CSV table of C-alpha atoms in Angstrom, one decimal:
chain,number,residue,atom,x,y,z
G,145,MET,CA,16.5,-7.7,19.4
G,146,LEU,CA,13.0,-7.7,20.8
G,147,SER,CA,11.4,-10.0,23.3
G,148,LYS,CA,8.6,-12.4,22.1
G,149,GLU,CA,6.0,-10.2,23.8
G,150,GLN,CA,7.4,-7.0,22.2
G,151,ASN,CA,7.5,-8.6,18.8
G,152,GLU,CA,3.8,-9.8,19.1
G,153,ASP,CA,2.8,-6.3,20.2
G,154,LEU,CA,4.4,-4.9,17.1
G,155,ILE,CA,2.9,-7.2,14.5
G,156,GLN,CA,-0.6,-8.2,15.7
G,157,VAL,CA,-3.4,-6.3,13.8
G,158,GLY,CA,-6.6,-7.9,15.0
G,159,ALA,CA,-9.4,-5.9,16.7
G,160,GLY,CA,-8.3,-5.1,20.3
G,161,LYS,CA,-4.6,-5.7,19.7
G,162,SER,CA,-2.4,-2.7,20.2
G,163,MET,CA,-1.2,-2.3,16.6
G,164,GLY,CA,-4.6,-3.2,15.3
G,165,VAL,CA,-6.1,-0.4,17.3
G,166,LEU,CA,-3.5,2.1,16.0
G,167,LEU,CA,-3.9,1.0,12.3
G,168,ARG,CA,-7.7,1.4,12.6
G,169,ARG,CA,-7.1,5.2,13.0
G,170,TYR,CA,-6.1,5.4,9.3
G,171,TRP,CA,-7.7,5.2,5.9
G,172,HIS,CA,-6.3,2.1,4.0
G,173,PRO,CA,-6.7,1.3,0.3
G,174,ILE,CA,-8.6,-2.0,0.1
G,175,ALA,CA,-9.3,-2.4,-3.6
G,176,ILE,CA,-8.8,-0.9,-7.0
G,177,SER,CA,-11.8,1.1,-8.2
G,178,THR,CA,-12.2,-1.0,-11.3
G,179,ASP,CA,-12.7,-4.0,-9.1
G,180,VAL,CA,-16.1,-2.6,-8.1
G,181,GLU,CA,-17.0,-0.1,-10.8
G,182,LYS,CA,-20.0,-2.2,-12.0
G,183,ILE,CA,-23.3,-1.7,-10.1
G,184,GLY,CA,-24.1,-4.9,-8.2
G,185,THR,CA,-20.5,-6.0,-7.7
G,186,ILE,CA,-19.5,-7.7,-4.4
G,187,LYS,CA,-15.9,-8.3,-3.5
G,188,LYS,CA,-14.9,-10.4,-0.5
G,189,LEU,CA,-11.9,-9.0,1.5
G,190,LYS,CA,-10.0,-9.6,4.6
G,191,ILE,CA,-8.5,-6.4,6.2
G,192,LEU,CA,-6.9,-6.1,9.6
G,193,ASP,CA,-8.0,-9.6,10.4
G,194,GLU,CA,-11.7,-8.9,9.7
G,195,GLU,CA,-13.7,-10.8,7.0
G,196,LEU,CA,-15.6,-8.1,5.0
G,197,VAL,CA,-17.4,-7.6,1.8
G,198,LEU,CA,-17.1,-4.5,-0.4
G,199,TYR,CA,-20.0,-3.8,-2.7
G,200,ARG,CA,-21.6,-1.2,-5.0
G,201,ASP,CA,-25.4,-1.0,-4.5
G,202,LYS,CA,-28.1,-0.2,-7.1
G,203,SER,CA,-27.8,3.5,-6.2
G,204,ASN,CA,-24.1,3.4,-7.2
G,205,ASN,CA,-22.9,3.8,-3.6
G,206,LEU,CA,-20.1,1.8,-2.1
G,207,GLY,CA,-20.4,-0.1,1.2
G,208,LEU,CA,-18.1,-2.1,3.4
G,209,VAL,CA,-19.7,-4.5,5.9
G,210,ALA,CA,-18.9,-7.7,7.8
G,211,ASP,CA,-19.1,-10.8,5.7
G,212,ARG,CA,-21.5,-12.8,7.8
G,213,CYS,CA,-25.3,-12.2,8.1
G,214,ALA,CA,-26.3,-11.8,11.8
G,215,HIS,CA,-29.3,-14.1,11.2
G,216,ARG,CA,-27.8,-17.5,10.4
G,217,GLY,CA,-24.2,-16.7,9.6
G,218,VAL,CA,-24.3,-17.1,5.8
G,219,SER,CA,-21.6,-15.2,3.8
G,220,LEU,CA,-22.7,-12.0,2.2
G,221,GLU,CA,-20.3,-12.5,-0.7
G,222,TYR,CA,-23.3,-13.9,-2.5
G,223,ALA,CA,-25.8,-11.3,-1.2
G,224,ILE,CA,-28.2,-9.2,-3.4
G,225,PRO,CA,-27.3,-5.6,-3.8
G,226,ASP,CA,-30.3,-3.4,-3.1
G,227,GLU,CA,-31.1,0.3,-3.6
G,228,CYS,CA,-29.7,1.2,-0.2
G,229,GLY,CA,-27.4,-1.6,0.9
G,230,LEU,CA,-27.0,-5.3,0.8
G,231,ARG,CA,-29.7,-7.9,1.2
G,232,CYS,CA,-28.8,-11.4,2.5
G,233,GLN,CA,-29.6,-14.0,-0.1
G,234,TYR,CA,-30.7,-16.5,2.5
G,235,HIS,CA,-33.7,-14.8,4.1
G,236,GLY,CA,-33.7,-11.3,2.7
G,237,TRP,CA,-32.4,-9.4,5.7
G,238,LEU,CA,-31.3,-5.9,4.4
G,239,TYR,CA,-28.3,-4.1,5.8
G,240,ASP,CA,-27.5,-0.5,5.1
G,241,GLN,CA,-23.9,1.0,4.7
G,242,THR,CA,-23.5,1.2,8.5
G,243,GLY,CA,-24.3,-2.5,8.9
G,244,GLN,CA,-27.7,-1.7,10.5
G,245,CYS,CA,-30.4,-4.2,9.6
G,246,VAL,CA,-33.3,-2.1,8.2
G,247,GLU,CA,-35.6,-4.8,6.9
G,248,GLN,CA,-36.6,-8.4,7.8
G,249,PRO,CA,-39.1,-9.6,5.3
G,250,ASN,CA,-40.5,-12.6,7.2
G,251,GLU,CA,-40.8,-10.9,10.6
G,252,PRO,CA,-44.1,-9.2,11.8
G,253,GLU,CA,-44.5,-5.7,10.2
G,254,ASP,CA,-44.7,-4.1,13.7
G,255,SER,CA,-41.6,-5.9,14.9
G,256,THR,CA,-38.7,-3.8,16.3
G,257,PHE,CA,-36.3,-6.8,16.1
G,258,LYS,CA,-34.4,-5.3,13.2
G,259,LYS,CA,-33.4,-2.3,15.2
G,260,ARG,CA,-31.4,-4.5,17.5
G,261,ILE,CA,-29.5,-6.2,14.7
G,262,LYS,CA,-26.3,-4.7,13.4
G,263,ILE,CA,-23.1,-6.1,11.8
G,264,SER,CA,-19.9,-4.1,11.3
G,265,GLY,CA,-20.1,-1.4,8.7
G,266,TYR,CA,-17.3,0.9,7.8
G,267,GLU,CA,-16.8,4.2,5.9
G,268,VAL,CA,-15.5,3.8,2.3
G,269,ARG,CA,-14.4,6.3,-0.3
G,270,GLU,CA,-12.7,6.5,-3.7
G,271,LEU,CA,-9.6,8.5,-4.5
G,272,GLY,CA,-7.2,8.4,-7.4
G,273,GLY,CA,-8.5,5.0,-8.7
G,274,LEU,CA,-8.4,3.3,-5.3
G,275,VAL,CA,-11.1,2.4,-2.8
G,276,PHE,CA,-10.3,3.3,0.8
G,277,GLY,CA,-11.8,2.0,4.0
G,278,TYR,CA,-11.8,3.4,7.5
G,279,MET,CA,-12.3,1.0,10.3
G,280,GLY,CA,-11.7,3.1,13.4
G,281,PRO,CA,-13.6,5.3,15.8
G,282,LYS,CA,-15.7,8.2,14.7
G,283,PRO,CA,-15.3,10.9,13.6
G,284,ALA,CA,-13.1,9.7,10.8
G,285,PRO,CA,-10.1,11.8,9.9
G,286,GLU,CA,-9.7,13.3,6.4
G,287,LEU,CA,-8.8,10.9,3.7
G,288,PRO,CA,-5.3,12.3,2.9
G,289,ASN,CA,-5.0,13.9,-0.5
G,290,TRP,CA,-1.4,12.8,-1.0
G,291,ASP,CA,-0.1,14.5,-4.1
G,292,LEU,CA,0.1,11.3,-6.2
G,293,PHE,CA,-3.6,10.6,-5.7
G,294,VAL,CA,-4.7,14.0,-6.9
G,295,GLN,CA,-1.9,15.2,-9.2
G,296,GLU,CA,-3.1,16.2,-12.7
G,297,ASN,CA,-1.6,15.3,-16.1
G,298,VAL,CA,-0.1,12.0,-15.1
G,299,ILE,CA,-0.8,8.4,-16.1
G,300,ARG,CA,-1.5,6.0,-13.3
G,301,THR,CA,-1.0,2.3,-13.0
G,302,VAL,CA,-1.6,0.1,-9.9
G,303,GLY,CA,0.3,-3.2,-9.3
G,304,TYR,CA,-0.8,-5.5,-6.5
G,305,ALA,CA,0.1,-8.7,-4.7
G,306,GLU,CA,-1.0,-10.6,-1.7
G,307,ILE,CA,2.3,-11.2,0.2
G,308,PRO,CA,2.5,-14.1,2.7
G,309,CYS,CA,4.2,-12.2,5.5
G,310,ASN,CA,3.6,-9.6,8.2
G,311,TRP,CA,3.4,-6.0,7.1
G,312,VAL,CA,6.0,-4.7,9.6
G,313,GLN,CA,8.9,-6.6,8.0
G,314,ILE,CA,7.9,-5.1,4.6
G,315,MET,CA,7.9,-1.6,6.2
G,316,GLU,CA,11.3,-2.2,7.9
G,317,ASN,CA,12.8,-2.9,4.4
G,318,SER,CA,11.9,0.7,3.5
G,319,LEU,CA,14.0,2.0,6.4
G,320,ASP,CA,17.0,0.0,5.3
G,321,PRO,CA,18.9,2.0,2.6
G,322,THR,CA,21.9,-0.2,2.2
G,323,HIS,CA,20.0,-3.2,0.9
G,324,LEU,CA,19.8,-1.1,-2.4
G,325,GLU,CA,23.5,-1.6,-2.8
G,326,TRP,CA,23.4,-5.4,-2.2
G,327,LEU,CA,20.0,-6.8,-3.0
G,328,HIS,CA,19.4,-4.5,-6.0
G,329,GLY,CA,23.1,-4.1,-7.0
G,330,HIS,CA,25.4,-7.1,-6.4
G,331,TYR,CA,22.6,-9.6,-6.3
G,332,PHE,CA,21.3,-8.2,-9.6
G,333,GLU,CA,24.8,-8.8,-11.0
G,334,HIS,CA,24.5,-12.4,-9.8
G,335,VAL,CA,21.1,-12.9,-11.3
G,336,PHE,CA,22.1,-11.5,-14.7
G,337,GLU,CA,25.3,-13.7,-14.6
G,338,GLN,CA,23.2,-16.8,-14.0
G,339,GLN,CA,20.8,-15.8,-16.8
G,340,GLY,CA,23.7,-15.0,-19.2
G,341,ARG,CA,22.5,-11.4,-19.6
G,342,PRO,CA,24.9,-8.4,-20.0
G,343,GLN,CA,25.3,-6.7,-16.7
G,344,ASN,CA,25.4,-3.3,-18.3
G,345,GLU,CA,21.6,-3.6,-18.7
G,346,TRP,CA,21.4,-2.5,-15.0
G,347,PRO,CA,23.1,0.5,-13.5
G,348,ILE,CA,25.2,-1.1,-10.8
G,349,THR,CA,24.6,0.5,-7.4
G,350,LYS,CA,27.5,2.2,-5.8
G,351,ARG,CA,28.7,1.8,-2.2
G,352,HIS,CA,26.9,3.8,0.5
G,353,LEU,CA,29.1,6.4,2.2
G,354,LYS,CA,26.5,7.8,4.5
G,355,ILE,CA,22.9,7.2,5.5
G,356,GLY,CA,20.5,9.4,7.5
G,357,PHE,CA,17.0,9.7,8.8
G,358,ASP,CA,14.9,12.7,9.8
G,359,GLU,CA,11.4,12.9,11.2
G,360,PHE,CA,9.0,15.2,9.4
G,361,ASP,CA,5.3,16.1,9.7
G,362,TYR,CA,4.2,12.9,7.9
G,363,GLY,CA,6.8,10.3,8.8
G,364,ILE,CA,10.5,9.8,8.2
G,365,ILE,CA,12.8,11.1,5.4
G,366,LYS,CA,15.4,8.6,4.3
G,367,ARG,CA,18.7,9.9,2.9
G,368,ARG,CA,21.9,8.5,1.5
G,369,VAL,CA,25.2,9.5,0.0
G,370,LEU,CA,26.6,7.0,-2.5
G,371,GLU,CA,30.2,6.8,-3.7
G,372,GLY,CA,30.9,9.7,-6.0
G,373,GLN,CA,28.2,11.9,-4.5
G,374,THR,CA,28.2,14.6,-1.9
G,375,GLU,CA,25.5,15.9,0.5
G,376,GLU,CA,24.5,18.3,-2.3
G,377,ASN,CA,23.0,15.4,-4.3
G,378,GLU,CA,19.3,15.1,-4.0
G,379,ASP,CA,19.6,11.6,-2.5
G,380,TRP,CA,20.8,13.4,0.6
G,381,ALA,CA,19.6,17.0,0.2
G,382,VAL,CA,16.0,15.9,-0.5
G,383,GLY,CA,15.7,12.2,0.1
G,384,HIS,CA,12.4,10.3,0.0
G,385,PRO,CA,9.8,9.7,2.6
G,386,ILE,CA,8.3,6.9,4.5
G,387,VAL,CA,4.7,8.1,5.2
G,388,PHE,CA,3.5,6.9,8.6
G,389,PRO,CA,2.4,4.3,9.2
G,390,ASN,CA,2.6,2.1,6.0
G,391,TYR,CA,3.6,4.0,2.8
G,392,LEU,CA,6.9,4.3,1.0
G,393,ARG,CA,7.4,7.0,-1.6
G,394,VAL,CA,10.0,6.2,-4.4
G,395,GLY,CA,10.7,7.2,-7.9
G,396,ASP,CA,12.5,9.9,-10.0
G,397,SER,CA,11.7,12.5,-12.7
G,398,GLY,CA,10.0,10.0,-15.0
G,399,ALA,CA,7.6,8.4,-12.4
G,400,HIS,CA,6.7,8.7,-8.8
G,401,SER,CA,5.3,5.7,-6.8
G,402,PHE,CA,3.7,4.8,-3.5
G,403,GLN,CA,4.3,1.4,-2.1
G,404,ILE,CA,1.3,0.8,0.3
G,405,ARG,CA,1.3,-2.1,2.8
G,406,VAL,CA,-2.2,-3.0,4.1
G,407,PRO,CA,-2.3,-5.8,6.7
G,408,ILE,CA,-4.7,-8.6,5.8
G,409,ASP,CA,-3.9,-10.4,9.0
G,410,ASP,CA,-0.8,-11.1,11.0
G,411,THR,CA,0.8,-13.2,8.3
G,412,HIS,CA,-0.5,-11.7,5.0
G,413,THR,CA,-0.2,-8.2,3.5
G,414,LEU,CA,-2.1,-6.6,0.6
G,415,HIS,CA,0.5,-4.6,-1.3
G,416,PHE,CA,-0.1,-1.9,-3.8
G,417,TRP,CA,2.5,-0.3,-6.1
G,418,TYR,CA,0.8,3.0,-7.2
G,419,THR,CA,2.7,4.7,-9.9
G,420,CYS,CA,2.2,8.1,-11.6
G,421,PHE,CA,4.1,8.4,-14.9
G,422,VAL,CA,5.0,12.0,-15.5
G,423,PRO,CA,5.0,13.2,-19.2
G,424,ALA,CA,7.7,15.3,-20.7
G,425,GLU,CA,7.4,19.0,-20.5
G,426,GLY,CA,4.7,20.3,-22.8
G,427,VAL,CA,3.1,16.9,-23.3
G,428,LYS,CA,-0.6,16.5,-22.4
G,429,VAL,CA,-2.0,13.2,-21.2
G,430,PRO,CA,-5.2,12.2,-23.0
G,431,GLU,CA,-8.3,13.2,-21.1
G,432,ASN,CA,-9.8,10.4,-18.9
G,433,TYR,CA,-6.9,8.0,-19.8
G,434,PRO,CA,-7.8,4.8,-17.9
G,435,ILE,CA,-5.9,3.6,-14.8
G,436,SER,CA,-4.5,0.2,-15.6
G,437,SER,CA,-3.9,-2.6,-13.0
G,438,TYR,CA,-1.9,-5.8,-12.9
G,439,GLU,CA,-0.7,-8.4,-10.5
G,440,CYS,CA,3.0,-8.5,-9.6
G,441,PRO,CA,4.3,-12.1,-9.7
G,442,ILE,CA,6.0,-13.5,-6.7
G,443,TYR,CA,6.8,-17.0,-8.0
G,444,ASP,CA,7.6,-18.5,-11.4
G,445,GLU,CA,6.1,-21.7,-12.8
G,446,ASN,CA,8.5,-23.8,-10.7
G,447,GLY,CA,7.5,-22.1,-7.5
G,448,LYS,CA,10.8,-20.2,-7.3
G,449,PHE,CA,10.9,-16.4,-6.6
G,450,VAL,CA,11.0,-14.1,-9.6
G,451,THR,CA,14.2,-12.2,-8.8
G,452,ASP,CA,15.0,-10.4,-12.0
G,453,TYR,CA,13.1,-7.3,-11.1
G,454,ILE,CA,13.5,-5.0,-8.1
G,455,ASP,CA,10.2,-5.6,-6.4
G,456,GLY,CA,10.5,-9.3,-6.9
G,457,GLN,CA,13.8,-9.2,-5.1
G,458,ASP,CA,12.2,-7.3,-2.3
G,459,MET,CA,9.4,-9.8,-2.0
G,460,MET,CA,11.9,-12.6,-1.8
G,461,ALA,CA,13.7,-10.9,1.1
G,462,TRP,CA,10.4,-10.1,2.9
G,463,ILE,CA,8.9,-13.5,2.6
G,464,THR,CA,12.0,-15.6,3.4
G,465,GLN,CA,12.2,-14.0,6.8
G,466,GLY,CA,9.1,-16.2,7.6
G,467,PRO,CA,5.4,-15.3,7.9
G,468,VAL,CA,6.5,-13.2,10.9
G,469,ALA,CA,10.1,-12.2,11.4
G,470,ASP,CA,11.6,-13.6,14.6
G,471,ARG,CA,13.0,-10.4,16.1
G,472,THR,CA,14.1,-12.3,19.2
G,473,VAL,CA,17.2,-13.6,17.3
G,474,GLU,CA,18.0,-10.6,15.1
G,475,ARG,CA,21.3,-8.8,15.4
G,476,LEU,CA,20.9,-5.2,14.3
G,477,GLY,CA,23.9,-3.1,13.3
G,478,THR,CA,24.7,0.6,12.9
G,479,SER,CA,23.1,0.6,9.4
G,480,ASP,CA,19.8,-0.4,10.9
G,481,LYS,CA,19.2,2.8,12.8
G,482,GLY,CA,16.3,3.6,10.5
G,483,ILE,CA,14.5,0.4,11.5
G,484,ILE,CA,15.1,1.3,15.2
G,485,MET,CA,13.7,4.8,14.6
G,486,TYR,CA,10.6,3.4,12.9
G,487,ARG,CA,9.9,0.9,15.7
G,488,GLN,CA,10.3,3.7,18.3
G,489,MET,CA,7.9,5.8,16.3
G,490,LEU,CA,5.3,3.0,16.3
G,491,LYS,CA,5.6,2.7,20.0
G,492,ARG,CA,5.4,6.4,20.6
G,493,GLU,CA,2.3,6.9,18.4
G,494,LEU,CA,0.7,3.9,20.1
G,495,LYS,CA,1.3,5.6,23.5
G,496,LYS,CA,-0.2,8.9,22.2
G,497,MET,CA,-3.3,7.1,21.0
G,498,LYS,CA,-3.8,5.4,24.3
G,499,ASN,CA,-3.5,8.8,26.0
G,500,GLY,CA,-6.4,10.1,23.9
G,501,GLU,CA,-4.3,12.0,21.3
G,502,ASP,CA,-4.4,11.6,17.5
G,503,PRO,CA,-1.4,9.6,16.2
G,504,LYS,CA,1.0,11.0,13.6
G,505,CYS,CA,-0.5,11.6,10.1
G,506,THR,CA,-4.0,12.0,11.4
G,507,ILE,CA,-5.4,14.9,9.3
G,508,ARG,CA,-8.4,16.7,10.6
G,509,ASP,CA,-8.2,20.1,8.9
G,510,PRO,CA,-9.7,20.2,5.4
G,511,GLN,CA,-7.5,23.1,4.4
G,512,GLN,CA,-4.4,21.2,5.3
G,513,ASN,CA,-5.7,18.3,3.2
G,514,GLN,CA,-6.4,20.1,-0.1
G,515,TYR,CA,-3.1,19.0,-1.7
G,516,ILE,CA,-0.3,17.4,0.4
G,517,GLU,CA,3.0,17.5,-1.5
G,518,LEU,CA,5.7,15.1,-0.4
G,519,PRO,CA,9.4,15.5,-0.9
G,520,GLN,CA,11.0,13.3,-3.5
G,521,GLU,CA,14.4,13.3,-5.2
G,522,GLU,CA,14.1,13.7,-9.0
G,523,ASP,CA,17.4,12.4,-10.5
G,524,LYS,CA,17.6,9.0,-8.8
G,525,PHE,CA,18.6,6.8,-11.6
G,526,SER,CA,19.4,8.1,-15.1
G,527,GLU,CA,18.2,10.6,-17.6
G,528,GLY,CA,14.6,9.7,-18.5
G,529,GLY,CA,14.1,7.9,-15.2
G,530,LEU,CA,11.5,5.1,-15.3
G,531,LEU,CA,10.7,6.1,-18.8
G,532,SER,CA,14.1,4.8,-19.9
G,533,GLY,CA,15.2,1.2,-20.1
G,534,VAL,CA,15.3,1.0,-16.3
G,535,ALA,CA,11.5,0.6,-16.4
G,536,ILE,CA,11.8,-3.1,-17.2
G,537,HIS,CA,13.5,-3.7,-13.8
G,538,TRP,CA,10.5,-2.5,-11.8
G,539,ASN,CA,7.1,-3.9,-11.3
G,540,THR,CA,5.8,-1.5,-14.0
G,541,ARG,CA,7.1,-3.9,-16.6
G,542,TYR,CA,4.0,-5.9,-15.9
G,543,ALA,CA,1.6,-3.0,-16.7
G,544,PRO,CA,-0.4,-4.1,-19.7
G,545,ASN,CA,0.0,-0.8,-21.4
G,546,LEU,CA,3.6,0.2,-20.4
G,547,GLN,CA,4.8,0.8,-23.9
G,548,GLU,CA,1.8,3.0,-24.7
G,549,ILE,CA,2.4,4.9,-21.5
G,550,ILE,CA,6.0,5.5,-22.4
G,551,GLU,CA,5.1,6.7,-25.9
G,552,ILE,CA,2.4,9.1,-24.6
G,553,CYS,CA,4.7,10.5,-21.9
G,554,LYS,CA,7.4,11.1,-24.4
G,555,GLY,CA,5.0,12.8,-26.8
G,556,GLU,CA,5.6,10.1,-29.5
G,557,PRO,CA,3.0,8.7,-31.8
G,558,ILE,CA,1.4,5.6,-30.3
G,559,SER,CA,2.6,2.4,-32.1
G,560,SER,CA,-0.1,0.1,-33.6
G,561,ASN,CA,1.0,-2.8,-31.4
G,562,SER,CA,0.9,-0.9,-28.1
């Protein structure tokens, strides 16, 4: 268990807070590119406990600045996109991409007042259909070219949800292998039983014989041996990574996914499920095939958790711990060694940062960043992977074009009702 002070140090993400300072050393996805693809679009955001607006100006450049105008505090969500920034709708003050005020229409022409006016402005870039923001000190590190963001000949979909709990308890779930056996195995049996559905629709998860964790360059590799397996199986021999500080990589031969947890504030998290569907050998994905997006449901029409898919079960487990998990009363067992390892890594990297060093996963070398391939087991579920019937048990079932994706990846003619 942790003390109250230790728990607060772990979860608080605001400016000046220990974990908030650490997380500002990384690029975070803050939106899907299609959200701001139209010139003149403005999208209000809250990231790392800061109220911001993301916009595309009339020169087709993205900007990310504080939500409030420095003049009279009006929200810039309703500002006027200009050729080189964002103009406050109230009195016309113009801010560039750095947040610097560059024009004040009703001030004297020779006034230097504008040079002393600046709001927060952050670097922003696009990669793989996502918009990323960097809110830390200069110079910014490289925006990591993780393989899924730059891999060719795949079809991408992006699910998203705003989850009403702290980001750390979501990440700790990723360092907890045995919940697969129970939450996504025995609990799935219970859900199907209550719904009157045949349990053979879901491959029942076997008992864990062994779990393991190893640190690697970009985070932690999670490993398991299930009943009937040996250490030669990919679940142990390869495993799958937790990319520090806030990514999980999962999937199999049919599709690989990132789960990305971006803190909105101490009690809310912007969650992305970023999936790359891999076509069968010899199948070519249509050129410029669009990236689809969809919201992953948390609750049904009665306000109950949707628990008949894996990610819905996870969200139920994360959220019911409370907006912030109370780690002063937890009782960790031997199966929680991955969680302990992750907390120790957070503390260690925080200490490195305070000593003036770059924390783990800070990439400065452009050569290192050309294409970063991550380890991933390939035969996790069944033949065909996420392209098989198992796909309906993941968040990808809500992708608006899932059936078409499956047909394209299998090299089949696209049905007329796709």
